[in-house]
Amino acid sequence: MSLQYLKAAAAAGDREKLVRYVRLHFGDGNEEAGRKEIDKAWAEALKPLLEVPPTDREFILETLRTRDSATLAHLFFHLHFHFVQQSGEWIHDGRL
Amino acid sequence: MTEDSSGSRQLRPGLWATVNERYPGSMIHKSHGVPLAPLRKPLNECRVTFISTSGVQPKGTLPFDTVHPVGDYSFRRVPSSARADELDIHQLKYPTAGAERDLNVIFPIERLQELAAEGTIGGLTADFFTFIGYNMDPERLERTLAEDIAAAVSDSGADIALAAPA
């Protein structure tokens, strides 16, 4: 999928094309693998919160308030790979 | 990839149809070739540089952005005198098991150092140049990354640029 294809999908509100691209990105070209990777990241993100430990909400809120959308979106992608890596199940050939 | 690559020389039948199904709209159209640049002096007098999409970079430098959904359009300089154990690979899109054992299979820095030491080539530029191949915007790549590397290679005094995809 080219960037032009993705921009057209975004402009048309075609969420399925965008999500499919994200799945392919996370799944190294395998959409089903990408879907599982997304689930895996969310499961890993949930685990540290189960005991309700203190978290730095000031940092979170400050970051959300002061950083631009592109930086936050980039962080979101970083967090996905961070939690996937933390799971110990690494499907990718290379490294971050 | 180019549409010109289709036809009898394609890797396997139906390859381009598969690519278009999985990555619709990704085909690059190139109507102009790159003019040949014949050597103007003997190989053993030529300074050689190396350009690689391997994601190899000096340890401790900012890792290539392997998570960005649209790619990383920056490049790194890798000192041509570096040892393999001073370098890292940061990319997600090709198997690195072999390169982890011997970096030269993807980034033949020691082979090039040997060719320079034995006089087969005239020498190496101070730096080699690397980036990652996962870039979804070929026009941006051509306009920025390719131009930036071309300028750096030109400034390096290279007579020959060896380019290798990962």
PDB file of C-alpha atoms in Angstrom:
ATOM      1  CA  MET A   1       0.000   0.000   0.000  1.00  0.00           C
ATOM      2  CA  SER A   2       1.440   3.309  -1.004  1.00  0.00           C
ATOM      3  CA  LEU A   3       1.202   6.442   1.064  1.00  0.00           C
ATOM      4  CA  GLN A   4      -1.073   7.867  -1.607  1.00  0.00           C
ATOM      5  CA  TYR A   5      -3.385   4.871  -1.173  1.00  0.00           C
ATOM      6  CA  LEU A   6      -3.464   5.403   2.600  1.00  0.00           C
ATOM      7  CA  LYS A   7      -4.078   9.128   2.302  1.00  0.00           C
ATOM      8  CA  ALA A   8      -6.973   8.470  -0.061  1.00  0.00           C
ATOM      9  CA  ALA A   9      -8.381   5.944   2.394  1.00  0.00           C
ATOM     10  CA  ALA A  10      -8.055   8.432   5.257  1.00  0.00           C
ATOM     11  CA  ALA A  11      -9.728  11.168   3.210  1.00  0.00           C
ATOM     12  CA  ALA A  12     -12.578   8.817   2.303  1.00  0.00           C
ATOM     13  CA  GLY A  13     -12.989   7.668   5.884  1.00  0.00           C
ATOM     14  CA  ASP A  14     -12.197   4.100   4.846  1.00  0.00           C
ATOM     15  CA  ARG A  15     -11.076   2.856   8.237  1.00  0.00           C
ATOM     16  CA  GLU A  16     -10.866  -0.775   7.130  1.00  0.00           C
ATOM     17  CA  LYS A  17      -8.103  -0.001   4.632  1.00  0.00           C
ATOM     18  CA  LEU A  18      -6.168   1.890   7.296  1.00  0.00           C
ATOM     19  CA  VAL A  19      -6.584  -0.822   9.897  1.00  0.00           C
ATOM     20  CA  ARG A  20      -5.593  -3.468   7.372  1.00  0.00           C
ATOM     21  CA  TYR A  21      -2.413  -1.565   6.711  1.00  0.00           C
ATOM     22  CA  VAL A  22      -1.633  -1.370  10.425  1.00  0.00           C
ATOM     23  CA  ARG A  23      -2.218  -5.100  10.784  1.00  0.00           C
ATOM     24  CA  LEU A  24       0.127  -5.768   7.859  1.00  0.00           C
ATOM     25  CA  HIS A  25       2.732  -3.475   9.432  1.00  0.00           C
ATOM     26  CA  PHE A  26       2.517  -5.170  12.818  1.00  0.00           C
ATOM     27  CA  GLY A  27       2.314  -8.627  11.286  1.00  0.00           C
ATOM     28  CA  ASP A  28       5.227  -8.287   8.865  1.00  0.00           C
ATOM     29  CA  GLY A  29       2.914  -8.580   5.887  1.00  0.00           C
ATOM     30  CA  ASN A  30       0.556 -11.121   7.484  1.00  0.00           C
ATOM     31  CA  GLU A  31      -2.765  -9.551   8.383  1.00  0.00           C
ATOM     32  CA  GLU A  32      -3.883 -12.293  10.748  1.00  0.00           C
ATOM     33  CA  ALA A  33      -0.522 -12.211  12.538  1.00  0.00           C
ATOM     34  CA  GLY A  34      -0.890  -8.453  12.855  1.00  0.00           C
ATOM     35  CA  ARG A  35      -4.308  -8.841  14.430  1.00  0.00           C
ATOM     36  CA  LYS A  36      -2.814 -11.186  17.030  1.00  0.00           C
ATOM     37  CA  GLU A  37       0.047  -8.790  17.644  1.00  0.00           C
ATOM     38  CA  ILE A  38      -2.411  -5.991  18.424  1.00  0.00           C
ATOM     39  CA  ASP A  39      -4.246  -8.250  20.880  1.00  0.00           C
ATOM     40  CA  LYS A  40      -0.919  -9.265  22.423  1.00  0.00           C
ATOM     41  CA  ALA A  41       0.129  -5.660  22.961  1.00  0.00           C
ATOM     42  CA  TRP A  42      -3.146  -4.821  24.697  1.00  0.00           C
ATOM     43  CA  ALA A  43      -2.890  -7.865  26.942  1.00  0.00           C
ATOM     44  CA  GLU A  44       0.662  -6.868  27.900  1.00  0.00           C
ATOM     45  CA  ALA A  45      -0.477  -3.300  28.557  1.00  0.00           C
ATOM     46  CA  LEU A  46      -3.207  -4.547  30.853  1.00  0.00           C
ATOM     47  CA  LYS A  47      -1.024  -6.828  32.975  1.00  0.00           C
ATOM     48  CA  PRO A  48       1.015  -4.140  34.792  1.00  0.00           C
ATOM     49  CA  LEU A  49      -2.180  -2.372  35.834  1.00  0.00           C
ATOM     50  CA  LEU A  50      -3.959  -5.317  37.440  1.00  0.00           C
ATOM     51  CA  GLU A  51      -2.518  -4.629  40.895  1.00  0.00           C
ATOM     52  CA  VAL A  52      -3.339  -0.944  40.478  1.00  0.00           C
ATOM     53  CA  PRO A  53       0.198   0.292  41.188  1.00  0.00           C
ATOM     54  CA  PRO A  54       0.801   4.038  41.363  1.00  0.00           C
ATOM     55  CA  THR A  55       1.448   5.509  37.929  1.00  0.00           C
ATOM     56  CA  ASP A  56       2.742   8.870  36.820  1.00  0.00           C
ATOM     57  CA  ARG A  57      -0.512  10.380  35.680  1.00  0.00           C
ATOM     58  CA  GLU A  58       0.949  13.859  35.748  1.00  0.00           C
ATOM     59  CA  PHE A  59       3.478  12.755  33.158  1.00  0.00           C
ATOM     60  CA  ILE A  60       0.743  11.156  31.090  1.00  0.00           C
ATOM     61  CA  LEU A  61      -1.586  14.116  31.194  1.00  0.00           C
ATOM     62  CA  GLU A  62       1.229  16.581  30.631  1.00  0.00           C
ATOM     63  CA  THR A  63       2.407  14.564  27.642  1.00  0.00           C
ATOM     64  CA  LEU A  64      -1.087  14.371  26.162  1.00  0.00           C
ATOM     65  CA  ARG A  65      -1.640  18.073  26.762  1.00  0.00           C
ATOM     66  CA  THR A  66       1.653  19.398  25.443  1.00  0.00           C
ATOM     67  CA  ARG A  67       2.716  17.110  22.634  1.00  0.00           C
ATOM     68  CA  ASP A  68       1.414  17.287  19.084  1.00  0.00           C
ATOM     69  CA  SER A  69      -0.775  14.573  17.596  1.00  0.00           C
ATOM     70  CA  ALA A  70       1.975  13.211  15.357  1.00  0.00           C
ATOM     71  CA  THR A  71       4.322  12.717  18.300  1.00  0.00           C
ATOM     72  CA  LEU A  72       1.590  11.031  20.308  1.00  0.00           C
ATOM     73  CA  ALA A  73       0.695   8.783  17.384  1.00  0.00           C
ATOM     74  CA  HIS A  74       4.355   7.898  16.975  1.00  0.00           C
ATOM     75  CA  LEU A  75       4.531   7.122  20.687  1.00  0.00           C
ATOM     76  CA  PHE A  76       1.480   4.891  20.262  1.00  0.00           C
ATOM     77  CA  PHE A  77       3.330   2.815  17.660  1.00  0.00           C
ATOM     78  CA  HIS A  78       6.381   2.707  19.917  1.00  0.00           C
ATOM     79  CA  LEU A  79       4.240   1.484  22.800  1.00  0.00           C
ATOM     80  CA  HIS A  80       2.781  -1.280  20.657  1.00  0.00           C
ATOM     81  CA  PHE A  81       6.232  -2.653  19.829  1.00  0.00           C
ATOM     82  CA  HIS A  82       7.438  -2.056  23.388  1.00  0.00           C
ATOM     83  CA  PHE A  83       4.707  -4.220  24.876  1.00  0.00           C
ATOM     84  CA  VAL A  84       4.984  -6.849  22.146  1.00  0.00           C
ATOM     85  CA  GLN A  85       8.697  -7.113  22.868  1.00  0.00           C
ATOM     86  CA  GLN A  86       7.999  -7.270  26.575  1.00  0.00           C
ATOM     87  CA  SER A  87       5.707 -10.254  26.004  1.00  0.00           C
ATOM     88  CA  GLY A  88       8.701 -12.361  25.010  1.00  0.00           C
ATOM     89  CA  GLU A  89       6.912 -13.528  21.866  1.00  0.00           C
ATOM     90  CA  TRP A  90       8.779 -11.770  19.091  1.00  0.00           C
ATOM     91  CA  ILE A  91       7.590 -12.631  15.574  1.00  0.00           C
ATOM     92  CA  HIS A  92       9.774 -10.155  13.722  1.00  0.00           C
ATOM     93  CA  ASP A  93      13.013 -11.094  12.021  1.00  0.00           C
ATOM     94  CA  GLY A  94      14.915  -8.017  13.104  1.00  0.00           C
ATOM     95  CA  ARG A  95      15.064  -5.813  16.154  1.00  0.00           C
ATOM     96  CA  LEU A  96      13.826  -2.378  17.180  1.00  0.00           C
TER      97      LEU A  96
ATOM     98  CA  MET B   1       9.980  -2.644  -7.339  1.00  0.00           C
ATOM     99  CA  THR B   2       9.137  -1.558 -10.836  1.00  0.00           C
ATOM    100  CA  GLU B   3       6.595  -2.649 -13.357  1.00  0.00           C
ATOM    101  CA  ASP B   4       9.506  -3.157 -15.719  1.00  0.00           C
ATOM    102  CA  SER B   5      10.578  -6.010 -13.476  1.00  0.00           C
ATOM    103  CA  SER B   6       7.511  -8.017 -14.452  1.00  0.00           C
ATOM    104  CA  GLY B   7       7.415 -10.452 -17.310  1.00  0.00           C
ATOM    105  CA  SER B   8       9.916 -13.174 -18.035  1.00  0.00           C
ATOM    106  CA  ARG B   9      12.429 -12.044 -15.405  1.00  0.00           C
ATOM    107  CA  GLN B  10      10.049 -12.075 -12.449  1.00  0.00           C
ATOM    108  CA  LEU B  11      10.941 -14.312  -9.530  1.00  0.00           C
ATOM    109  CA  ARG B  12       7.832 -16.447  -9.717  1.00  0.00           C
ATOM    110  CA  PRO B  13       4.605 -16.459 -11.722  1.00  0.00           C
ATOM    111  CA  GLY B  14       1.926 -14.229 -10.236  1.00  0.00           C
ATOM    112  CA  LEU B  15       4.331 -12.342  -7.995  1.00  0.00           C
ATOM    113  CA  TRP B  16       3.150  -8.921  -9.046  1.00  0.00           C
ATOM    114  CA  ALA B  17      -0.496  -9.892  -8.737  1.00  0.00           C
ATOM    115  CA  THR B  18       0.227 -11.018  -5.174  1.00  0.00           C
ATOM    116  CA  VAL B  19       2.051  -7.806  -4.385  1.00  0.00           C
ATOM    117  CA  ASN B  20      -0.780  -5.747  -5.797  1.00  0.00           C
ATOM    118  CA  GLU B  21      -3.347  -7.690  -3.799  1.00  0.00           C
ATOM    119  CA  ARG B  22      -1.478  -7.360  -0.513  1.00  0.00           C
ATOM    120  CA  TYR B  23      -0.135  -3.879  -1.114  1.00  0.00           C
ATOM    121  CA  PRO B  24      -2.490  -2.276  -3.637  1.00  0.00           C
ATOM    122  CA  GLY B  25      -1.147   0.923  -5.064  1.00  0.00           C
ATOM    123  CA  SER B  26       2.439   0.185  -4.108  1.00  0.00           C
ATOM    124  CA  MET B  27       3.825  -0.273  -7.589  1.00  0.00           C
ATOM    125  CA  ILE B  28       6.394   2.306  -8.620  1.00  0.00           C
ATOM    126  CA  HIS B  29       6.445   3.529 -12.176  1.00  0.00           C
ATOM    127  CA  LYS B  30       9.879   4.472 -13.474  1.00  0.00           C
ATOM    128  CA  SER B  31      10.110   5.585 -17.065  1.00  0.00           C
ATOM    129  CA  HIS B  32      13.718   6.703 -17.012  1.00  0.00           C
ATOM    130  CA  GLY B  33      16.791   4.607 -16.410  1.00  0.00           C
ATOM    131  CA  VAL B  34      19.935   5.769 -14.650  1.00  0.00           C
ATOM    132  CA  PRO B  35      22.683   6.741 -17.101  1.00  0.00           C
ATOM    133  CA  LEU B  36      25.791   4.595 -16.931  1.00  0.00           C
ATOM    134  CA  ALA B  37      28.858   6.223 -15.419  1.00  0.00           C
ATOM    135  CA  PRO B  38      31.978   4.490 -16.758  1.00  0.00           C
ATOM    136  CA  LEU B  39      35.073   4.455 -14.558  1.00  0.00           C
ATOM    137  CA  ARG B  40      37.577   7.122 -15.424  1.00  0.00           C
ATOM    138  CA  LYS B  41      40.576   5.480 -13.783  1.00  0.00           C
ATOM    139  CA  PRO B  42      41.776   1.991 -12.833  1.00  0.00           C
ATOM    140  CA  LEU B  43      39.946   0.166 -10.036  1.00  0.00           C
ATOM    141  CA  ASN B  44      43.071   0.093  -7.880  1.00  0.00           C
ATOM    142  CA  GLU B  45      43.074   3.880  -7.910  1.00  0.00           C
ATOM    143  CA  CYS B  46      39.394   4.262  -7.095  1.00  0.00           C
ATOM    144  CA  ARG B  47      38.009   5.201  -3.703  1.00  0.00           C
ATOM    145  CA  VAL B  48      34.966   3.063  -2.943  1.00  0.00           C
ATOM    146  CA  THR B  49      31.971   3.821  -0.792  1.00  0.00           C
ATOM    147  CA  PHE B  50      29.131   1.546   0.233  1.00  0.00           C
ATOM    148  CA  ILE B  51      25.420   2.321   0.453  1.00  0.00           C
ATOM    149  CA  SER B  52      23.195  -0.187   2.201  1.00  0.00           C
ATOM    150  CA  THR B  53      19.535  -0.571   3.180  1.00  0.00           C
ATOM    151  CA  SER B  54      20.539  -2.980   5.947  1.00  0.00           C
ATOM    152  CA  GLY B  55      19.845  -0.736   8.928  1.00  0.00           C
ATOM    153  CA  VAL B  56      23.423  -1.223  10.124  1.00  0.00           C
ATOM    154  CA  GLN B  57      24.627   1.606  12.310  1.00  0.00           C
ATOM    155  CA  PRO B  58      27.305   2.357  14.908  1.00  0.00           C
ATOM    156  CA  LYS B  59      26.362   1.187  18.384  1.00  0.00           C
ATOM    157  CA  GLY B  60      25.132   4.045  20.520  1.00  0.00           C
ATOM    158  CA  THR B  61      23.702   6.091  17.661  1.00  0.00           C
ATOM    159  CA  LEU B  62      19.993   6.890  17.432  1.00  0.00           C
ATOM    160  CA  PRO B  63      18.346   3.662  16.251  1.00  0.00           C
ATOM    161  CA  PHE B  64      16.573   3.717  12.934  1.00  0.00           C
ATOM    162  CA  ASP B  65      12.873   4.304  13.403  1.00  0.00           C
ATOM    163  CA  THR B  66      11.651   0.780  12.836  1.00  0.00           C
ATOM    164  CA  VAL B  67       8.194   1.377  14.304  1.00  0.00           C
ATOM    165  CA  HIS B  68       7.042   4.347  12.217  1.00  0.00           C
ATOM    166  CA  PRO B  69       4.217   3.179   9.954  1.00  0.00           C
ATOM    167  CA  VAL B  70       5.440   5.235   7.010  1.00  0.00           C
ATOM    168  CA  GLY B  71       9.156   4.645   7.411  1.00  0.00           C
ATOM    169  CA  ASP B  72      12.387   6.397   8.324  1.00  0.00           C
ATOM    170  CA  TYR B  73      13.893   8.782   5.793  1.00  0.00           C
ATOM    171  CA  SER B  74      17.173   9.378   7.573  1.00  0.00           C
ATOM    172  CA  PHE B  75      20.556   7.776   7.002  1.00  0.00           C
ATOM    173  CA  ARG B  76      23.523   6.964   9.173  1.00  0.00           C
ATOM    174  CA  ARG B  77      27.213   7.265   8.548  1.00  0.00           C
ATOM    175  CA  VAL B  78      29.173   4.137   9.342  1.00  0.00           C
ATOM    176  CA  PRO B  79      32.940   4.652   9.579  1.00  0.00           C
ATOM    177  CA  SER B  80      34.554   2.415   6.978  1.00  0.00           C
ATOM    178  CA  SER B  81      37.241   1.580   9.537  1.00  0.00           C
ATOM    179  CA  ALA B  82      34.685   0.223  12.031  1.00  0.00           C
ATOM    180  CA  ARG B  83      34.895  -3.303  13.366  1.00  0.00           C
ATOM    181  CA  ALA B  84      31.837  -5.487  12.985  1.00  0.00           C
ATOM    182  CA  ASP B  85      31.415  -5.665  16.757  1.00  0.00           C
ATOM    183  CA  GLU B  86      31.098  -1.892  16.874  1.00  0.00           C
ATOM    184  CA  LEU B  87      27.963  -2.017  14.721  1.00  0.00           C
ATOM    185  CA  ASP B  88      24.315  -2.844  15.340  1.00  0.00           C
ATOM    186  CA  ILE B  89      21.389  -3.672  13.082  1.00  0.00           C
ATOM    187  CA  HIS B  90      18.106  -1.877  13.682  1.00  0.00           C
ATOM    188  CA  GLN B  91      15.357  -3.008  11.311  1.00  0.00           C
ATOM    189  CA  LEU B  92      12.388  -5.372  11.395  1.00  0.00           C
ATOM    190  CA  LYS B  93      11.834  -6.488   7.850  1.00  0.00           C
ATOM    191  CA  TYR B  94      14.466  -9.037   6.941  1.00  0.00           C
ATOM    192  CA  PRO B  95      15.937 -12.070   8.732  1.00  0.00           C
ATOM    193  CA  THR B  96      19.088 -11.088  10.573  1.00  0.00           C
ATOM    194  CA  ALA B  97      20.119 -14.466  12.006  1.00  0.00           C
ATOM    195  CA  GLY B  98      22.931 -14.829   9.477  1.00  0.00           C
ATOM    196  CA  ALA B  99      24.059 -11.244   9.854  1.00  0.00           C
ATOM    197  CA  GLU B 100      24.131 -11.643  13.634  1.00  0.00           C
ATOM    198  CA  ARG B 101      26.744 -14.380  13.152  1.00  0.00           C
ATOM    199  CA  ASP B 102      28.666 -12.603  10.411  1.00  0.00           C
ATOM    200  CA  LEU B 103      27.746  -9.014   9.603  1.00  0.00           C
ATOM    201  CA  ASN B 104      29.528  -9.298   6.265  1.00  0.00           C
ATOM    202  CA  VAL B 105      26.696 -11.319   4.765  1.00  0.00           C
ATOM    203  CA  ILE B 106      24.602  -8.165   4.742  1.00  0.00           C
ATOM    204  CA  PHE B 107      27.184  -5.424   5.246  1.00  0.00           C
ATOM    205  CA  PRO B 108      30.550  -6.594   3.854  1.00  0.00           C
ATOM    206  CA  ILE B 109      32.666  -4.033   5.639  1.00  0.00           C
ATOM    207  CA  GLU B 110      35.530  -6.397   6.403  1.00  0.00           C
ATOM    208  CA  ARG B 111      35.652  -7.644   2.819  1.00  0.00           C
ATOM    209  CA  LEU B 112      35.882  -4.072   1.572  1.00  0.00           C
ATOM    210  CA  GLN B 113      38.578  -3.301   4.137  1.00  0.00           C
ATOM    211  CA  GLU B 114      40.501  -6.310   2.842  1.00  0.00           C
ATOM    212  CA  LEU B 115      40.131  -5.228  -0.784  1.00  0.00           C
ATOM    213  CA  ALA B 116      41.516  -1.828   0.166  1.00  0.00           C
ATOM    214  CA  ALA B 117      44.359  -3.287   2.235  1.00  0.00           C
ATOM    215  CA  GLU B 118      45.501  -5.611  -0.565  1.00  0.00           C
ATOM    216  CA  GLY B 119      45.286  -2.814  -3.142  1.00  0.00           C
ATOM    217  CA  THR B 120      42.528  -4.280  -5.300  1.00  0.00           C
ATOM    218  CA  ILE B 121      40.696  -1.001  -4.822  1.00  0.00           C
ATOM    219  CA  GLY B 122      42.328   2.348  -4.193  1.00  0.00           C
ATOM    220  CA  GLY B 123      40.748   2.850  -0.784  1.00  0.00           C
ATOM    221  CA  LEU B 124      37.536   3.505   1.073  1.00  0.00           C
ATOM    222  CA  THR B 125      35.689   6.691   1.832  1.00  0.00           C
ATOM    223  CA  ALA B 126      35.810   7.699   5.494  1.00  0.00           C
ATOM    224  CA  ASP B 127      32.169   6.683   5.934  1.00  0.00           C
ATOM    225  CA  PHE B 128      29.698   4.263   4.433  1.00  0.00           C
ATOM    226  CA  PHE B 129      25.988   5.128   4.308  1.00  0.00           C
ATOM    227  CA  THR B 130      23.029   3.145   5.565  1.00  0.00           C
ATOM    228  CA  PHE B 131      19.273   3.435   5.912  1.00  0.00           C
ATOM    229  CA  ILE B 132      16.312   1.091   6.284  1.00  0.00           C
ATOM    230  CA  GLY B 133      14.399  -0.136   3.297  1.00  0.00           C
ATOM    231  CA  TYR B 134      10.962   0.089   4.905  1.00  0.00           C
ATOM    232  CA  ASN B 135       9.787   3.372   3.436  1.00  0.00           C
ATOM    233  CA  MET B 136       6.237   3.750   2.177  1.00  0.00           C
ATOM    234  CA  ASP B 137       6.707   7.039   0.368  1.00  0.00           C
ATOM    235  CA  PRO B 138       9.014   6.492  -2.609  1.00  0.00           C
ATOM    236  CA  GLU B 139       8.667  10.103  -3.722  1.00  0.00           C
ATOM    237  CA  ARG B 140       9.816  11.367  -0.322  1.00  0.00           C
ATOM    238  CA  LEU B 141      12.598   8.801  -0.344  1.00  0.00           C
ATOM    239  CA  GLU B 142      13.791  10.005  -3.733  1.00  0.00           C
ATOM    240  CA  ARG B 143      13.382  13.685  -2.840  1.00  0.00           C
ATOM    241  CA  THR B 144      15.042  13.599   0.581  1.00  0.00           C
ATOM    242  CA  LEU B 145      16.893  10.450   1.601  1.00  0.00           C
ATOM    243  CA  ALA B 146      18.294   9.608  -1.828  1.00  0.00           C
ATOM    244  CA  GLU B 147      19.315  13.201  -2.440  1.00  0.00           C
ATOM    245  CA  ASP B 148      20.886  13.478   1.033  1.00  0.00           C
ATOM    246  CA  ILE B 149      22.906  10.308   0.526  1.00  0.00           C
ATOM    247  CA  ALA B 150      23.888  11.325  -3.004  1.00  0.00           C
ATOM    248  CA  ALA B 151      25.202  14.634  -1.658  1.00  0.00           C
ATOM    249  CA  ALA B 152      27.080  12.896   1.149  1.00  0.00           C
ATOM    250  CA  VAL B 153      28.591  10.384  -1.282  1.00  0.00           C
ATOM    251  CA  SER B 154      29.608  13.171  -3.601  1.00  0.00           C
ATOM    252  CA  ASP B 155      31.249  15.044  -0.729  1.00  0.00           C
ATOM    253  CA  SER B 156      33.035  11.882   0.366  1.00  0.00           C
ATOM    254  CA  GLY B 157      35.197  11.837  -2.744  1.00  0.00           C
ATOM    255  CA  ALA B 158      33.995   8.428  -3.847  1.00  0.00           C
ATOM    256  CA  ASP B 159      34.856   7.198  -7.327  1.00  0.00           C
ATOM    257  CA  ILE B 160      32.649   4.146  -6.967  1.00  0.00           C
ATOM    258  CA  ALA B 161      29.454   3.708  -4.937  1.00  0.00           C
ATOM    259  CA  LEU B 162      28.569   0.110  -4.237  1.00  0.00           C
ATOM    260  CA  ALA B 163      24.844  -0.081  -3.424  1.00  0.00           C
ATOM    261  CA  ALA B 164      23.289  -3.183  -1.900  1.00  0.00           C
ATOM    262  CA  PRO B 165      19.705  -3.772  -0.759  1.00  0.00           C
ATOM    263  CA  ALA B 166      19.096  -5.902   2.299  1.00  0.00           C
TER     264      ALA B 166
END
